[in-house]
Amino acid sequence: MNPEDRFAELWTDYLEGELDDQSLAELRELLEADESRVTLAADLFQTHRLLGLVVEEEPSRQDDFVRETMAKLPSDPDDFVGRVMSKVRKTKSVDAGGADDNSHRPNRPRVAALGLWVAAAVLLLAAVSFYLLPGGPNEIEIGSAGKPSTGNASVGGEVRLASSARATFFGELSPPVGTVLVPQREYVLMTGMVEVAFPAGASAILEGPAVFRVTSGESLALDVGRCSVHAPDGAEGFRVDTPASRVVDRGTRFAVSVSETSVTEVHVTEGAADVYENADPVAAETNIPTPLVGQTRLVGGEAKAFSTARGINVDAVPFDAGVYRGGLPDRVVSYEASEADGGGAELLQSVTIQRGGRVMKIAVSDLIPARLTWFRATEPRAFLCGSQELPVPSTDVVFDRSLVTGVINPDGSEQPLTSDPIMEGDSGTPGMAFRFDRPIFNGPGADVVFFDLQTFGNPIDGDAFHVSPLVFREGLHSHTIRHYDLTMESPETQVLANFYVHLFAQPADSVTQLQTLGAVQQRQAMRFRGLAVGIDLSDLGYAPGESVDGLFLQDALDDKHMVDPVFIAGLPELK
């Protein structure tokens, strides 16, 4: 094994708590022999921290060695980044010429040296660019009208990400709300939606998949995908450039769709827009100024398609009002929680949620508590999480404010319920039931907020589950949630405090058994994250304004991972 691979193996073993004194001495020698390895050590340490893989045994011994290593780092961040990237290139060439020598440890997961180098470099570059470049983290103030304040969303002529919904970007983490978008940088939105705020007050909602660039404080280039533009008074003249056209606002709402063959459709919902045809679409794609010809005026209720397949073609198409997006979908936007003594979010303080197009921040004290009334699992597993002392589940504290305590891993069914769940006896329905302290009402958007524990290796979008009425009637049905509002990839998802799980050797057929069965506690070595999703009663068939006392929940049994509810509460009625 060459020295670089040996170093990567030893340092990974050290971080995972599997290094003896002899190997530790060998690791020190490798560090002293090549200063560049200090950079790698720091990167791998941060990567392990972010992934929650650093063990907690002997903290003083580990921390001393880490501090000793980190103290050797260069103070100039530019030099730091450059050295890391140079090592990435070097390791790539070494990896291409040698075989991996980890076959003697088949039962222990290993991470290839190259993968760790690249992961460390990506994380480092993302952190440096995010925190050191202008326009780093910036909190958006929620205005009284239910939208981010335009004054804070786009400050000093900068174009910012105003909001996002389940957005994922190719090759990078989703930027937090408030991030300044870099001019002329190509953003590849894979899924979800984002709203971009411009200095003069215009806004554009982009839907994935889409490729776009911010070209100025009052213009956007859309290479492929769809965007909806609102340019209020004072923002007239805002434009969207596509390979086939330039759409110029004249005080309006319009939608632009660009296909993979560069055919551009423009649908004007309100006001008017002028569309110019690009005489040289190839030059336009390379960001070279292009001549504009053939002005076409579109007014509200009109739509046309522009293409350059055989010259410049303009064709009328049926107007579709549904193409235009007036806002992002209702969802859980973010949440606040207190920090535990050992770090990590612990007690929920508030939830910010969009309901009926209005963004509102709701204190946890204003949420309607839910209480566990039925629990059944058919196999032994961990059923409780929380402190080291075995929590005694009761209908008073199961869904308290803590995001790391709860009754977890209920059983479920591949097919959702179509009739009333049975909640008594040995033949009871697998899953869990909960009732609210007072009835909740079906209003616009979500009516229930649901939090789930999740970690790396589990589904990124969250553990799928069925939610069903306690009592079925005509028009009511189960609803399956497979994609959370805040996922493992969401910037708003918080890392949780450490906790214990309590492993049961027997299945739990009731809440009473959870109070009496013996359990073995186990501290979680990895950091979990708190995912969240809103449950809309309309999705179960309830009528607007209809009240609901409780619901039934089952894991969807779509994989080996089970849903882990740690907080469920009803949302107050909208006034």
Coordinates of C-alpha atoms in Angstrom, one line a residue:
M1 CA 0.0 0.0 0.0
N2 CA 1.5 3.4 -0.9
P3 CA 1.9 6.0 1.8
E4 CA -1.0 8.2 0.7
D5 CA -3.5 5.3 0.9
R6 CA -2.0 4.1 4.2
F7 CA -2.4 7.6 5.6
A8 CA -6.0 7.8 4.5
E9 CA -6.7 4.4 6.1
L10 CA -5.0 5.3 9.4
W11 CA -6.7 8.7 9.7
T12 CA -10.1 7.2 8.9
D13 CA -9.5 4.4 11.5
Y14 CA -8.5 7.1 14.0
L15 CA -11.7 9.1 13.5
E16 CA -13.8 6.0 13.8
G17 CA -12.1 5.0 17.0
E18 CA -10.3 1.9 15.7
L19 CA -6.6 2.9 16.0
D20 CA -4.2 1.4 18.5
D21 CA -1.1 3.1 20.0
Q22 CA 1.3 1.5 17.4
S23 CA -0.8 2.6 14.5
L24 CA -1.2 6.1 16.1
A25 CA 2.6 6.4 16.2
E26 CA 2.7 5.5 12.5
L27 CA 0.1 8.1 11.7
R28 CA 2.1 10.8 13.5
E29 CA 5.2 9.8 11.4
L30 CA 3.2 10.1 8.2
L31 CA 1.9 13.6 9.2
E32 CA 5.4 14.8 10.0
A33 CA 6.8 13.4 6.8
D34 CA 4.5 15.4 4.5
E35 CA 2.9 18.7 5.5
S36 CA 0.2 18.4 2.8
R37 CA -1.3 15.5 4.8
V38 CA -2.2 17.9 7.5
T39 CA -4.6 19.5 5.1
L40 CA -6.1 16.2 4.2
A41 CA -6.4 15.3 7.9
A42 CA -8.4 18.4 8.6
D43 CA -10.7 17.9 5.6
L44 CA -11.4 14.3 6.5
F45 CA -12.1 15.4 10.1
Q46 CA -14.6 18.0 9.0
T47 CA -16.2 15.5 6.6
H48 CA -16.6 13.0 9.4
R49 CA -18.0 15.6 11.6
L50 CA -20.6 16.6 9.0
L51 CA -21.5 13.0 8.4
G52 CA -21.7 12.3 12.1
L53 CA -19.1 9.5 11.9
V54 CA -16.7 10.7 14.6
V55 CA -16.9 8.4 17.6
E56 CA -17.3 9.9 21.1
E57 CA -15.1 7.6 23.2
E58 CA -12.0 9.1 24.8
P59 CA -12.9 12.7 23.8
S60 CA -9.9 14.4 25.4
R61 CA -7.4 12.1 23.7
Q62 CA -9.0 12.6 20.4
D63 CA -9.5 16.3 20.7
D64 CA -5.9 16.9 21.7
F65 CA -4.6 15.1 18.7
V66 CA -7.1 16.9 16.4
R67 CA -6.1 20.3 17.9
E68 CA -2.5 19.4 17.3
T69 CA -3.1 18.6 13.7
M70 CA -5.4 21.6 13.0
A71 CA -2.8 24.0 14.5
K72 CA -0.5 23.1 11.6
L73 CA -3.0 24.4 9.0
P74 CA -2.1 27.5 6.9
S75 CA -3.9 30.7 8.0
D76 CA -4.6 31.9 4.4
P77 CA -7.9 30.2 3.3
D78 CA -7.0 30.7 -0.4
D79 CA -3.8 28.7 0.2
F80 CA -5.7 26.1 2.1
V81 CA -8.2 25.6 -0.8
G82 CA -5.4 25.5 -3.4
R83 CA -3.5 22.8 -1.5
V84 CA -6.5 20.7 -1.1
M85 CA -7.4 20.8 -4.8
S86 CA -3.8 20.1 -5.8
K87 CA -4.0 17.0 -3.6
V88 CA -7.3 16.0 -5.3
R89 CA -5.5 16.1 -8.7
K90 CA -2.5 14.2 -7.4
T91 CA -4.6 11.5 -5.7
K92 CA -6.7 11.0 -8.9
S93 CA -3.5 10.1 -10.8
V94 CA -2.3 7.8 -8.0
D95 CA -5.7 6.1 -7.8
A96 CA -5.8 5.5 -11.5
G97 CA -2.5 3.6 -11.4
G98 CA -2.9 1.4 -8.3
A99 CA -5.3 -1.1 -6.8
D100 CA -7.3 -0.7 -3.6
D101 CA -5.7 -2.7 -0.8
N102 CA -8.7 -3.0 1.6
S103 CA -9.8 -6.5 0.6
H104 CA -8.6 -7.9 4.0
R105 CA -11.4 -6.0 5.8
P106 CA -14.6 -7.0 3.9
N107 CA -17.0 -6.6 6.8
R108 CA -16.2 -3.0 7.6
P109 CA -17.5 -0.2 5.3
R110 CA -14.6 1.7 3.7
V111 CA -14.5 4.9 1.8
A112 CA -12.1 5.0 -1.1
A113 CA -9.3 7.5 -0.7
L114 CA -10.2 9.4 -3.9
G115 CA -13.8 9.7 -2.8
L116 CA -12.8 11.1 0.5
W117 CA -10.4 13.6 -1.1
V118 CA -13.1 14.8 -3.5
A119 CA -15.8 14.9 -0.8
A120 CA -13.6 16.9 1.5
A121 CA -12.6 19.3 -1.3
V122 CA -16.3 19.9 -2.4
L123 CA -17.3 20.5 1.2
L124 CA -14.4 22.8 1.8
L125 CA -14.9 24.8 -1.4
A126 CA -18.7 25.1 -0.6
A127 CA -17.9 26.4 2.9
V128 CA -15.3 28.8 1.8
S129 CA -17.4 30.3 -1.1
F130 CA -20.5 30.4 1.1
Y131 CA -19.0 32.1 4.2
L132 CA -16.1 34.1 2.8
L133 CA -17.5 35.5 -0.5
P134 CA -19.9 38.5 -0.4
G135 CA -23.5 37.6 0.2
G136 CA -23.1 34.6 2.5
P137 CA -25.7 33.4 4.9
N138 CA -28.5 36.0 5.3
E139 CA -31.7 35.5 7.1
I140 CA -34.9 36.6 5.3
E141 CA -37.4 38.6 7.3
I142 CA -41.0 37.4 6.7
G143 CA -43.2 40.3 5.9
S144 CA -46.8 40.9 7.0
A145 CA -48.1 40.1 3.6
G146 CA -46.7 36.6 3.8
K147 CA -43.8 37.0 1.4
P148 CA -40.1 37.7 2.1
S149 CA -39.5 41.4 2.4
T150 CA -38.2 42.6 -1.0
G151 CA -36.0 45.1 0.7
N152 CA -34.1 42.3 2.4
A153 CA -34.5 39.7 -0.3
S154 CA -32.5 41.8 -2.8
V155 CA -30.2 44.4 -1.2
G156 CA -27.8 46.8 -2.9
G157 CA -28.6 45.7 -6.4
E158 CA -28.0 42.0 -5.7
V159 CA -30.1 39.2 -7.0
R160 CA -31.1 36.8 -4.2
L161 CA -32.8 33.5 -3.7
A162 CA -36.0 34.6 -2.0
S163 CA -37.5 31.1 -1.3
S164 CA -37.4 27.5 -2.3
A165 CA -39.5 24.4 -2.2
R166 CA -38.0 20.9 -2.4
A167 CA -35.2 22.3 -4.6
T168 CA -32.2 20.2 -5.6
F169 CA -29.4 21.5 -7.7
F170 CA -27.0 19.4 -9.8
G171 CA -23.6 19.0 -8.3
E172 CA -24.1 21.2 -5.3
L173 CA -26.2 21.6 -2.1
S174 CA -29.3 23.8 -2.4
P175 CA -28.3 27.4 -1.4
P176 CA -30.1 28.8 1.7
V177 CA -32.8 31.4 1.3
G178 CA -31.2 34.8 1.1
T179 CA -28.1 33.7 -0.8
V180 CA -26.8 36.1 -3.5
L181 CA -26.9 34.4 -6.9
V182 CA -23.6 34.9 -8.8
P183 CA -24.0 36.8 -12.1
Q184 CA -23.5 34.7 -15.2
R185 CA -23.1 31.5 -13.2
E186 CA -25.1 28.5 -14.6
Y187 CA -27.5 27.1 -12.1
V188 CA -29.0 23.6 -12.8
L189 CA -32.2 23.1 -10.9
M190 CA -33.0 19.4 -11.0
T191 CA -36.2 19.3 -9.0
G192 CA -38.5 21.5 -7.0
M193 CA -39.0 25.3 -7.3
V194 CA -37.1 28.5 -6.4
E195 CA -38.1 32.1 -6.3
V196 CA -35.5 34.6 -7.4
A197 CA -35.9 38.3 -6.3
F198 CA -34.5 41.2 -8.3
P199 CA -33.5 44.7 -7.0
A200 CA -36.3 46.6 -8.7
G201 CA -39.0 44.3 -7.4
A202 CA -39.4 41.8 -10.1
S203 CA -39.4 38.1 -9.2
A204 CA -39.1 34.9 -11.1
I205 CA -40.2 31.4 -10.1
L206 CA -38.3 28.6 -11.7
E207 CA -39.4 25.0 -11.9
G208 CA -37.0 22.1 -12.1
P209 CA -35.6 20.8 -14.3
A210 CA -34.3 24.1 -15.5
V211 CA -31.0 25.7 -16.4
F212 CA -30.7 29.5 -15.8
R213 CA -28.3 32.4 -15.2
V214 CA -28.7 35.8 -13.7
T215 CA -27.4 38.1 -16.4
S216 CA -28.0 41.5 -14.6
G217 CA -30.1 43.1 -11.9
E218 CA -33.0 43.2 -14.2
S219 CA -32.6 40.2 -16.5
L220 CA -32.5 36.4 -16.5
A221 CA -31.3 33.9 -19.1
L222 CA -33.3 30.7 -19.3
D223 CA -31.6 28.0 -21.4
V224 CA -34.2 25.2 -20.7
G225 CA -37.1 24.8 -18.3
R226 CA -39.9 27.1 -17.2
C227 CA -40.1 30.3 -15.2
S228 CA -43.0 32.6 -14.2
V229 CA -42.3 36.3 -13.9
H230 CA -44.1 39.0 -12.0
A231 CA -42.9 42.5 -12.7
P232 CA -44.9 45.1 -10.6
D233 CA -44.9 48.8 -11.1
G234 CA -41.3 50.1 -11.1
A235 CA -39.9 46.9 -12.5
E236 CA -41.1 47.4 -16.1
G237 CA -38.5 46.4 -18.7
F238 CA -37.4 43.2 -16.9
R239 CA -36.5 40.6 -19.5
V240 CA -36.0 36.9 -19.9
D241 CA -33.5 35.8 -22.6
T242 CA -33.8 32.4 -24.2
P243 CA -31.9 30.8 -27.1
A244 CA -34.8 31.7 -29.4
S245 CA -36.1 35.0 -28.0
R246 CA -36.0 37.9 -25.6
V247 CA -39.2 38.5 -23.6
V248 CA -39.4 42.1 -22.3
D249 CA -42.0 42.9 -19.6
R250 CA -44.3 45.9 -20.0
G251 CA -45.8 45.6 -16.5
T252 CA -47.2 42.1 -16.4
R253 CA -47.3 38.5 -15.3
F254 CA -46.1 36.0 -17.9
A255 CA -44.6 32.5 -18.1
V256 CA -41.7 31.3 -20.4
S257 CA -41.1 27.7 -21.2
V258 CA -38.0 26.6 -23.1
S259 CA -37.7 23.0 -24.5
E260 CA -34.6 21.0 -25.1
T261 CA -34.8 22.0 -28.8
S262 CA -34.9 25.7 -27.7
V263 CA -38.5 26.2 -28.7
T264 CA -39.8 29.0 -26.5
E265 CA -43.4 29.4 -25.5
V266 CA -44.6 32.7 -23.9
H267 CA -48.0 32.8 -22.1
V268 CA -49.0 36.3 -20.8
T269 CA -51.4 36.1 -17.9
E270 CA -51.8 39.8 -17.2
G271 CA -50.7 43.0 -18.8
A272 CA -48.4 42.8 -21.9
A273 CA -45.0 41.6 -23.0
D274 CA -42.9 42.3 -26.1
V275 CA -41.1 39.3 -27.6
Y276 CA -38.1 39.7 -29.9
E277 CA -36.6 36.9 -31.9
N278 CA -32.9 36.2 -31.6
A279 CA -31.4 36.3 -35.0
D280 CA -28.4 34.3 -33.9
P281 CA -29.3 31.8 -31.2
V282 CA -25.9 30.1 -31.2
A283 CA -24.3 33.4 -30.2
A284 CA -27.0 34.0 -27.6
E285 CA -26.0 30.7 -25.9
T286 CA -22.4 31.9 -25.6
N287 CA -23.6 35.1 -24.0
I288 CA -22.6 37.3 -27.0
P289 CA -24.9 40.2 -27.7
T290 CA -27.3 39.3 -30.5
P291 CA -29.4 41.3 -32.9
L292 CA -33.2 41.3 -32.1
V293 CA -35.8 41.3 -34.8
G294 CA -39.5 40.8 -35.3
Q295 CA -41.1 42.4 -32.2
T296 CA -44.3 40.6 -31.2
R297 CA -46.7 42.2 -28.7
L298 CA -48.6 39.7 -26.5
V299 CA -51.3 40.8 -24.1
G300 CA -53.2 39.0 -21.3
G301 CA -54.7 35.7 -22.5
E302 CA -52.4 35.3 -25.5
A303 CA -49.6 32.8 -26.1
K304 CA -47.1 32.1 -28.9
A305 CA -44.2 29.8 -29.6
F306 CA -40.9 30.9 -31.1
S307 CA -38.4 28.6 -32.7
T308 CA -35.3 28.7 -35.0
A309 CA -35.4 25.2 -36.4
R310 CA -35.9 26.4 -40.0
G311 CA -35.3 30.1 -39.8
I312 CA -37.3 32.1 -37.3
N313 CA -40.9 30.9 -36.8
V314 CA -43.7 32.3 -34.7
D315 CA -46.8 30.2 -34.1
A316 CA -49.9 30.8 -32.1
V317 CA -50.5 28.2 -29.3
P318 CA -53.5 27.8 -27.0
F319 CA -53.2 30.0 -24.0
D320 CA -52.9 28.0 -20.7
A321 CA -53.4 30.0 -17.5
G322 CA -52.1 27.1 -15.5
V323 CA -48.6 27.5 -16.9
Y324 CA -48.1 30.6 -14.8
R325 CA -47.0 30.1 -11.1
G326 CA -48.1 32.8 -8.8
G327 CA -46.2 31.4 -5.9
L328 CA -44.4 28.4 -4.4
P329 CA -46.6 25.6 -3.1
D330 CA -47.8 25.5 0.5
R331 CA -45.3 23.7 2.7
V332 CA -43.3 23.7 5.9
V333 CA -40.7 26.4 5.2
S334 CA -38.4 26.1 8.3
Y335 CA -38.4 25.7 12.0
E336 CA -36.5 27.0 15.1
A337 CA -35.3 24.9 18.0
S338 CA -33.2 25.3 21.1
E339 CA -29.7 24.0 21.2
A340 CA -28.8 21.1 23.6
D341 CA -25.8 21.4 25.9
G342 CA -23.8 19.0 23.7
G343 CA -24.9 20.7 20.5
G344 CA -27.7 20.0 18.1
A345 CA -31.4 21.1 18.0
E346 CA -33.5 19.7 20.8
L347 CA -36.7 21.6 21.8
L348 CA -39.0 22.9 19.0
Q349 CA -39.7 26.6 19.4
S350 CA -41.6 27.6 16.3
V351 CA -42.5 26.4 12.8
T352 CA -42.7 28.6 9.7
I353 CA -45.2 27.4 7.3
Q354 CA -46.9 28.6 4.1
R355 CA -50.7 28.0 4.1
G356 CA -52.9 29.3 1.4
G357 CA -50.0 31.3 0.0
R358 CA -49.4 33.0 3.3
V359 CA -46.1 32.5 5.1
M360 CA -46.6 32.5 8.9
K361 CA -44.4 31.7 11.9
I362 CA -46.3 29.7 14.6
A363 CA -45.0 29.4 18.1
V364 CA -45.0 25.8 19.4
S365 CA -47.3 26.9 22.2
D366 CA -49.9 27.8 19.6
L367 CA -49.8 24.3 18.0
I368 CA -52.5 21.7 19.0
P369 CA -50.8 18.8 20.8
A370 CA -51.3 15.2 19.7
R371 CA -51.5 12.3 22.1
L372 CA -50.7 8.6 21.3
T373 CA -53.7 6.3 21.7
W374 CA -52.7 3.1 19.8
F375 CA -49.4 1.5 18.9
R376 CA -48.7 -1.9 17.4
A377 CA -45.6 -3.4 15.8
T378 CA -45.2 -7.1 14.8
E379 CA -41.4 -7.4 15.2
P380 CA -39.0 -6.5 18.0
R381 CA -37.0 -3.3 17.3
A382 CA -36.3 0.1 18.9
F383 CA -39.6 1.6 19.9
L384 CA -38.6 4.5 22.1
C385 CA -36.0 7.3 21.7
G386 CA -34.9 10.0 24.1
S387 CA -32.7 10.2 27.2
Q388 CA -30.6 7.4 28.6
E389 CA -33.3 6.6 31.2
L390 CA -36.1 4.6 29.7
P391 CA -38.9 7.0 28.9
V392 CA -42.3 5.9 30.1
P393 CA -44.6 6.7 27.2
S394 CA -48.0 8.1 28.1
T395 CA -50.7 10.0 26.4
D396 CA -49.4 13.2 28.0
V397 CA -45.8 13.4 26.8
V398 CA -45.3 11.3 23.7
F399 CA -45.3 14.2 21.3
D400 CA -43.8 16.9 23.5
R401 CA -41.6 19.7 22.2
S402 CA -38.4 17.5 22.0
L403 CA -37.3 16.6 18.5
V404 CA -35.3 13.6 19.8
T405 CA -38.0 11.9 21.9
G406 CA -40.8 9.8 20.6
V407 CA -42.4 6.4 20.0
I408 CA -40.7 5.3 16.8
N409 CA -40.7 2.4 14.3
P410 CA -44.4 1.6 14.2
D411 CA -45.4 -1.2 11.8
G412 CA -47.4 -0.6 8.7
S413 CA -48.6 -2.0 5.4
E414 CA -47.6 -1.8 1.7
Q415 CA -51.2 -1.0 0.9
P416 CA -52.9 1.9 2.8
L417 CA -56.0 1.4 4.8
T418 CA -59.4 1.4 3.1
S419 CA -61.5 0.8 6.2
D420 CA -61.5 1.7 9.9
P421 CA -58.3 0.6 11.8
I422 CA -58.8 -1.9 14.6
M423 CA -57.4 -0.6 17.8
E424 CA -58.0 -3.3 20.3
G425 CA -57.0 -7.0 20.9
D426 CA -54.3 -9.2 19.3
S427 CA -55.6 -8.6 15.8
G428 CA -55.3 -4.8 16.0
T429 CA -54.1 -2.9 13.0
P430 CA -50.3 -2.4 12.9
G431 CA -49.3 1.3 13.1
M432 CA -50.1 4.1 15.5
A433 CA -53.1 6.4 16.2
F434 CA -53.1 9.8 17.8
R435 CA -55.7 12.3 18.9
F436 CA -55.5 16.0 19.2
D437 CA -56.3 17.9 22.4
R438 CA -59.0 19.7 20.5
P439 CA -60.4 19.3 17.0
I440 CA -58.4 20.7 14.1
F441 CA -60.0 22.2 11.0
N442 CA -59.3 21.6 7.4
G443 CA -58.0 24.9 6.1
P444 CA -55.8 26.0 3.1
G445 CA -52.6 24.0 2.9
A446 CA -51.2 21.8 5.7
D447 CA -53.3 21.2 8.8
V448 CA -50.9 19.0 10.7
V449 CA -47.1 19.3 11.1
F450 CA -45.0 16.1 11.3
F451 CA -41.3 15.7 12.3
D452 CA -39.2 12.6 11.6
L453 CA -35.7 11.4 12.6
Q454 CA -33.4 10.7 9.7
T455 CA -29.8 10.1 9.1
F456 CA -27.4 9.4 6.1
G457 CA -28.1 5.9 4.7
N458 CA -31.8 6.4 5.1
P459 CA -34.1 7.8 2.3
I460 CA -33.0 11.4 1.5
D461 CA -36.6 12.5 0.9
G462 CA -37.9 11.0 4.3
D463 CA -39.4 7.7 5.4
A464 CA -42.7 7.1 3.5
F465 CA -45.9 6.7 5.5
H466 CA -49.6 6.4 5.1
V467 CA -52.0 8.6 7.0
S468 CA -55.6 7.6 7.3
P469 CA -58.9 8.7 9.0
L470 CA -59.7 7.0 12.3
V471 CA -63.3 6.5 10.9
F472 CA -63.9 6.1 7.2
R473 CA -66.9 7.2 5.3
E474 CA -67.8 8.0 1.7
G475 CA -65.3 10.4 0.2
L476 CA -62.5 9.7 2.8
H477 CA -59.4 7.8 1.9
S478 CA -55.8 7.2 3.0
H479 CA -53.0 9.4 1.7
T480 CA -49.3 8.4 1.3
I481 CA -46.5 10.9 1.9
R482 CA -43.2 9.9 0.1
H483 CA -41.5 13.3 -0.1
Y484 CA -41.1 15.6 2.9
D485 CA -41.1 19.4 2.7
L486 CA -37.8 19.5 4.5
T487 CA -35.5 16.7 3.5
M488 CA -31.9 15.6 4.1
E489 CA -30.9 18.0 1.4
S490 CA -32.8 21.1 2.6
P491 CA -30.6 23.9 4.1
E492 CA -33.4 24.5 6.6
T493 CA -33.2 20.9 8.1
Q494 CA -31.3 21.0 11.4
V495 CA -28.9 18.6 12.9
L496 CA -30.4 17.2 16.1
A497 CA -28.9 16.6 19.5
N498 CA -27.6 13.1 20.3
F499 CA -30.1 10.7 21.9
Y500 CA -30.6 7.1 23.0
V501 CA -32.8 4.5 21.4
H502 CA -34.3 1.7 23.5
L503 CA -34.3 -1.7 21.9
F504 CA -37.0 -4.2 22.7
A505 CA -36.6 -8.0 22.5
Q506 CA -40.4 -8.4 21.9
P507 CA -43.0 -6.9 19.6
A508 CA -45.1 -4.2 21.2
D509 CA -48.8 -4.8 20.8
S510 CA -50.0 -1.7 22.7
V511 CA -49.0 1.5 24.4
T512 CA -49.3 -0.5 27.7
Q513 CA -46.6 -2.9 26.6
L514 CA -44.3 -0.1 25.8
Q515 CA -44.6 0.9 29.5
T516 CA -43.8 -2.6 30.8
L517 CA -41.5 -4.4 28.4
G518 CA -37.8 -4.4 29.2
A519 CA -35.4 -2.6 26.9
V520 CA -31.7 -2.1 26.3
Q521 CA -30.6 1.4 25.6
Q522 CA -28.0 2.3 22.9
R523 CA -26.6 5.8 22.3
Q524 CA -26.6 6.9 18.7
A525 CA -23.1 7.5 17.3
M526 CA -24.3 9.3 14.2
R527 CA -26.0 12.7 14.1
F528 CA -29.6 12.6 12.9
R529 CA -31.5 15.4 11.3
G530 CA -35.0 16.6 11.9
L531 CA -37.1 16.3 8.7
A532 CA -40.6 17.9 8.5
V533 CA -43.7 17.7 6.3
G534 CA -47.2 19.2 6.4
I535 CA -50.2 16.9 6.2
D536 CA -53.2 18.5 4.4
L537 CA -56.6 17.0 5.4
S538 CA -57.9 17.8 2.0
D539 CA -55.6 15.0 0.7
L540 CA -57.6 12.6 2.8
G541 CA -60.9 13.8 1.4
Y542 CA -62.0 16.1 4.2
A543 CA -64.2 19.0 3.2
P544 CA -63.0 22.6 3.7
G545 CA -63.7 23.7 7.3
E546 CA -64.4 20.1 8.4
S547 CA -63.1 19.2 11.9
V548 CA -60.9 16.1 12.7
D549 CA -60.2 14.6 16.1
G550 CA -57.3 12.3 15.2
L551 CA -55.5 10.3 12.5
F552 CA -53.9 6.8 12.0
L553 CA -50.4 6.4 10.8
Q554 CA -48.6 3.4 9.2
D555 CA -45.1 3.0 7.7
A556 CA -45.4 2.4 3.9
L557 CA -43.1 -0.7 4.1
D558 CA -41.5 0.4 0.9
D559 CA -38.0 -0.4 2.2
K560 CA -36.2 -1.6 5.3
H561 CA -36.4 1.8 7.0
M562 CA -39.3 2.7 9.3
V563 CA -40.8 6.0 10.0
D564 CA -39.7 7.7 13.3
P565 CA -42.3 10.3 14.5
V566 CA -40.9 12.6 17.2
F567 CA -43.3 15.5 16.9
I568 CA -46.9 15.7 15.6
A569 CA -49.2 18.6 16.2
G570 CA -52.2 20.3 14.7
L571 CA -52.1 23.8 13.2
P572 CA -54.4 26.5 14.6
E573 CA -57.4 27.5 12.5
L574 CA -56.7 30.2 10.0
K575 CA -58.5 33.5 10.7

